[in-house]
mmCIF file of C-alpha atoms in Angstrom:
data_model
loop_
_atom_site.group_PDB
_atom_site.id
_atom_site.type_symbol
_atom_site.label_atom_id
_atom_site.label_comp_id
_atom_site.label_asym_id
_atom_site.label_seq_id
_atom_site.Cartn_x
_atom_site.Cartn_y
_atom_site.Cartn_z
ATOM 1 C CA UNK F 1 73.129 124.000 96.370
ATOM 2 C CA UNK F 2 70.521 125.253 94.953
ATOM 3 C CA UNK F 3 71.913 128.233 94.374
ATOM 4 C CA UNK F 4 74.070 126.202 92.149
ATOM 5 C CA UNK F 5 71.853 124.912 89.771
ATOM 6 C CA UNK F 6 69.757 128.187 89.691
ATOM 7 C CA UNK F 7 72.827 130.235 88.681
ATOM 8 C CA UNK F 8 75.382 127.146 86.899
ATOM 9 C CA UNK F 9 77.872 129.854 86.728
ATOM 10 C CA UNK F 10 77.988 130.880 89.923
ATOM 11 C CA UNK F 11 81.563 131.146 92.166
ATOM 12 C CA UNK F 12 81.207 131.246 96.000
ATOM 13 C CA UNK F 13 83.526 131.782 98.661
ATOM 14 C CA UNK F 14 84.283 129.936 101.953
ATOM 15 C CA UNK F 15 85.403 131.705 104.234
ATOM 16 C CA UNK F 16 87.070 129.687 107.137
ATOM 17 C CA UNK F 17 87.823 131.143 110.701
ATOM 18 C CA UNK F 18 89.327 129.954 113.083
ATOM 19 C CA UNK F 19 87.083 127.581 115.045
ATOM 20 C CA UNK F 20 87.942 129.248 119.044
ATOM 21 C CA UNK F 21 87.232 133.051 116.927
ATOM 22 C CA UNK F 22 83.674 131.523 116.032
ATOM 23 C CA UNK F 23 83.299 129.554 119.765
ATOM 24 C CA UNK F 24 83.859 132.211 121.101
ATOM 25 C CA UNK F 25 82.028 135.275 119.266
ATOM 26 C CA UNK F 26 78.955 131.678 119.085
ATOM 27 C CA UNK F 27 79.519 132.542 123.255
ATOM 28 C CA UNK F 28 78.201 136.035 123.550
ATOM 29 C CA UNK F 29 76.151 135.863 120.139
ATOM 30 C CA UNK F 30 73.373 137.701 122.262
ATOM 31 C CA UNK F 31 75.448 141.020 122.132
ATOM 32 C CA UNK F 32 74.322 140.316 118.118
ATOM 33 C CA UNK F 33 71.146 139.858 118.256
ATOM 34 C CA UNK F 34 71.059 136.046 118.038
ATOM 35 C CA UNK F 35 70.990 133.307 120.587
ATOM 36 C CA UNK F 36 74.731 132.433 121.968
ATOM 37 C CA UNK F 37 75.414 128.472 122.480
ATOM 38 C CA UNK F 38 77.551 126.852 124.797
ATOM 39 C CA UNK F 39 81.022 125.354 123.656
ATOM 40 C CA UNK F 40 80.575 122.342 122.486
ATOM 41 C CA UNK F 41 77.535 123.094 120.555
ATOM 42 C CA UNK F 42 79.339 126.146 118.989
ATOM 43 C CA UNK F 43 82.517 123.378 118.371
ATOM 44 C CA UNK F 44 79.903 121.153 116.354
ATOM 45 C CA UNK F 45 77.648 124.282 114.687
ATOM 46 C CA UNK F 46 81.026 125.303 113.654
ATOM 47 C CA UNK F 47 82.185 121.569 112.680
ATOM 48 C CA UNK F 48 78.825 120.660 110.953
ATOM 49 C CA UNK F 49 79.525 123.855 108.491
ATOM 50 C CA UNK F 50 82.562 123.362 107.720
ATOM 51 C CA UNK F 51 82.467 119.586 106.810
ATOM 52 C CA UNK F 52 79.302 121.089 104.640
ATOM 53 C CA UNK F 53 81.946 123.998 103.121
ATOM 54 C CA UNK F 54 85.120 121.824 102.821
ATOM 55 C CA UNK F 55 82.669 119.200 100.914
ATOM 56 C CA UNK F 56 81.704 121.914 98.857
ATOM 57 C CA UNK F 57 84.544 122.606 97.608
ATOM 58 C CA UNK F 58 85.016 119.076 96.516
ATOM 59 C CA UNK F 59 82.953 118.877 94.858
ATOM 60 C CA UNK F 60 82.859 121.571 92.661
ATOM 61 C CA UNK F 61 86.491 122.433 92.857
ATOM 62 C CA UNK F 62 89.005 125.123 92.319
ATOM 63 C CA UNK F 63 86.841 126.506 88.924
ATOM 64 C CA UNK F 64 83.967 127.823 91.545
ATOM 65 C CA UNK F 65 85.310 127.944 95.402
ATOM 66 C CA UNK F 66 87.632 130.037 96.786
ATOM 67 C CA UNK F 67 88.778 129.782 100.306
ATOM 68 C CA UNK F 68 89.655 132.614 102.357
ATOM 69 C CA UNK F 69 91.132 132.598 105.778
ATOM 70 C CA UNK F 70 89.094 135.051 108.355
ATOM 71 C CA UNK F 71 92.286 136.812 109.503
ATOM 72 C CA UNK F 72 93.175 137.633 106.272
ATOM 73 C CA UNK F 73 90.348 139.518 106.489
ATOM 74 C CA UNK F 74 92.037 141.796 109.128
ATOM 75 C CA UNK F 75 95.788 141.204 108.467
ATOM 76 C CA UNK F 76 95.870 142.102 104.727
ATOM 77 C CA UNK F 77 92.421 142.743 103.064
ATOM 78 C CA UNK F 78 93.568 144.814 100.111
ATOM 79 C CA UNK F 79 95.696 141.725 98.753
ATOM 80 C CA UNK F 80 92.659 139.664 99.430
ATOM 81 C CA UNK F 81 90.519 141.710 97.799
ATOM 82 C CA UNK F 82 92.228 141.461 94.940
ATOM 83 C CA UNK F 83 92.697 137.813 94.790
ATOM 84 C CA UNK F 84 89.034 137.908 95.105
ATOM 85 C CA UNK F 85 88.292 140.084 92.563
ATOM 86 C CA UNK F 86 90.762 138.376 90.702
ATOM 87 C CA UNK F 87 88.238 134.670 90.923
ATOM 88 C CA UNK F 88 85.433 136.813 90.295
ATOM 89 C CA UNK F 89 87.027 138.128 87.186
ATOM 90 C CA UNK F 90 86.224 141.628 88.454
ATOM 91 C CA UNK F 91 88.840 144.454 88.169
ATOM 92 C CA UNK F 92 89.799 145.940 91.554
ATOM 93 C CA UNK F 93 88.853 148.830 92.887
ATOM 94 C CA UNK F 94 89.850 150.679 95.539
ATOM 95 C CA UNK F 95 86.194 151.573 97.028
ATOM 96 C CA UNK F 96 85.763 147.468 97.543
ATOM 97 C CA UNK F 97 87.697 147.617 101.210
ATOM 98 C CA UNK F 98 84.936 149.974 101.988
ATOM 99 C CA UNK F 99 82.672 147.904 103.865
ATOM 100 C CA UNK F 100 85.371 146.582 105.785
ATOM 101 C CA UNK F 101 85.794 150.167 107.625
ATOM 102 C CA UNK F 102 82.393 148.671 109.769
ATOM 103 C CA UNK F 103 81.645 145.642 111.846
ATOM 104 C CA UNK F 104 78.514 144.318 111.208
ATOM 105 C CA UNK F 105 76.840 141.628 114.132
ATOM 106 C CA UNK F 106 79.937 141.984 116.555
ATOM 107 C CA UNK F 107 79.399 139.871 119.476
ATOM 108 C CA UNK F 108 81.976 142.083 120.764
ATOM 109 C CA UNK F 109 84.562 139.452 120.757
ATOM 110 C CA UNK F 110 88.291 140.764 119.196
ATOM 111 C CA UNK F 111 89.520 138.973 116.300
ATOM 112 C CA UNK F 112 92.777 139.221 116.949
ATOM 113 C CA UNK F 113 92.801 136.296 119.086
ATOM 114 C CA UNK F 114 93.693 132.635 118.275
ATOM 115 C CA UNK F 115 94.519 131.997 122.127
ATOM 116 C CA UNK F 116 92.251 129.062 123.814
ATOM 117 C CA UNK F 117 91.470 130.537 126.749
ATOM 118 C CA UNK F 118 92.111 127.149 129.582
ATOM 119 C CA UNK F 119 87.706 126.951 130.012
ATOM 120 C CA UNK F 120 87.139 126.002 126.286
ATOM 121 C CA UNK F 121 90.372 124.005 126.034
ATOM 122 C CA UNK F 122 89.068 120.362 126.820
ATOM 123 C CA UNK F 123 86.205 120.389 125.024
ATOM 124 C CA UNK F 124 86.404 117.709 122.575
ATOM 125 C CA UNK F 125 84.209 118.817 120.659
ATOM 126 C CA UNK F 126 86.474 121.802 119.621
ATOM 127 C CA UNK F 127 89.098 119.517 119.716
ATOM 128 C CA UNK F 128 87.341 117.740 116.728
ATOM 129 C CA UNK F 129 86.855 121.389 115.242
ATOM 130 C CA UNK F 130 91.180 122.166 115.413
ATOM 131 C CA UNK F 131 91.768 118.655 114.242
ATOM 132 C CA UNK F 132 89.718 119.347 110.945
ATOM 133 C CA UNK F 133 90.696 123.555 110.890
ATOM 134 C CA UNK F 134 94.090 121.980 110.601
ATOM 135 C CA UNK F 135 93.657 119.764 108.183
ATOM 136 C CA UNK F 136 92.020 122.404 105.948
ATOM 137 C CA UNK F 137 94.370 124.276 106.086
ATOM 138 C CA UNK F 138 97.091 121.534 105.116
ATOM 139 C CA UNK F 139 94.630 120.936 102.103
ATOM 140 C CA UNK F 140 94.136 123.271 99.138
ATOM 141 C CA UNK F 141 90.726 123.660 97.325
ATOM 142 C CA UNK F 142 90.808 120.751 94.753
ATOM 143 C CA UNK F 143 91.065 121.864 91.307
ATOM 144 C CA UNK F 144 89.267 119.296 90.263
ATOM 145 C CA UNK F 145 85.709 119.072 90.763
ATOM 146 C CA UNK F 146 84.686 115.934 92.034
ATOM 147 C CA UNK F 147 80.784 114.067 91.320
ATOM 148 C CA UNK F 148 80.877 111.525 94.215
ATOM 149 C CA UNK F 149 80.885 114.931 96.877
ATOM 150 C CA UNK F 150 78.433 116.174 94.487
ATOM 151 C CA UNK F 151 76.871 113.900 95.405
ATOM 152 C CA UNK F 152 77.279 114.192 98.651
ATOM 153 C CA UNK F 153 76.649 116.970 99.358
ATOM 154 C CA UNK F 154 73.018 116.970 97.329
ATOM 155 C CA UNK F 155 71.943 114.267 99.854
ATOM 156 C CA UNK F 156 73.787 116.009 102.713
ATOM 157 C CA UNK F 157 71.228 119.225 101.158
ATOM 158 C CA UNK F 158 68.128 117.055 101.051
ATOM 159 C CA UNK F 159 68.569 116.172 104.854
ATOM 160 C CA UNK F 160 69.212 119.184 105.820
ATOM 161 C CA UNK F 161 66.403 120.532 104.201
ATOM 162 C CA UNK F 162 64.032 118.223 105.414
ATOM 163 C CA UNK F 163 65.008 118.056 109.096
ATOM 164 C CA UNK F 164 64.607 121.827 109.274
ATOM 165 C CA UNK F 165 60.908 121.669 106.946
ATOM 166 C CA UNK F 166 59.682 118.924 106.584
ATOM 167 C CA UNK F 167 58.146 118.000 110.796
#
């Protein structure tokens, strides 16, 4: 939110990944040099981040927020890059695809699956994440910005900031 205030013309990209893939990745995050998370915690992280991103979509509208499905990066990166650059009002260049050739921060979990292993399928938090994911995919980014959503986003950010930095 503060970056949108510092740069009022900024545009944002919401990269939405299937929650099961995120959970599997976060379970192995120690391979990427971070702390691993169990299924319930990883699902909760995905839910919180996704709810905040969807709130930002409502607050700013499609003129400022472009939603990407993570799978598009894997399946059709050129078409996706063309869409992103059109959203940003920038010319397309094939050179924009070069950074996608190098994988960084990998927890070494395959990106080709959204199959949910039976070991995590019963997690209630994951089921909640899957429902949120399905709902998000069913709805496009709103065209119009919503001032009530913006106020809610501000309150959410301030609450998070205070909880994190004002202990």
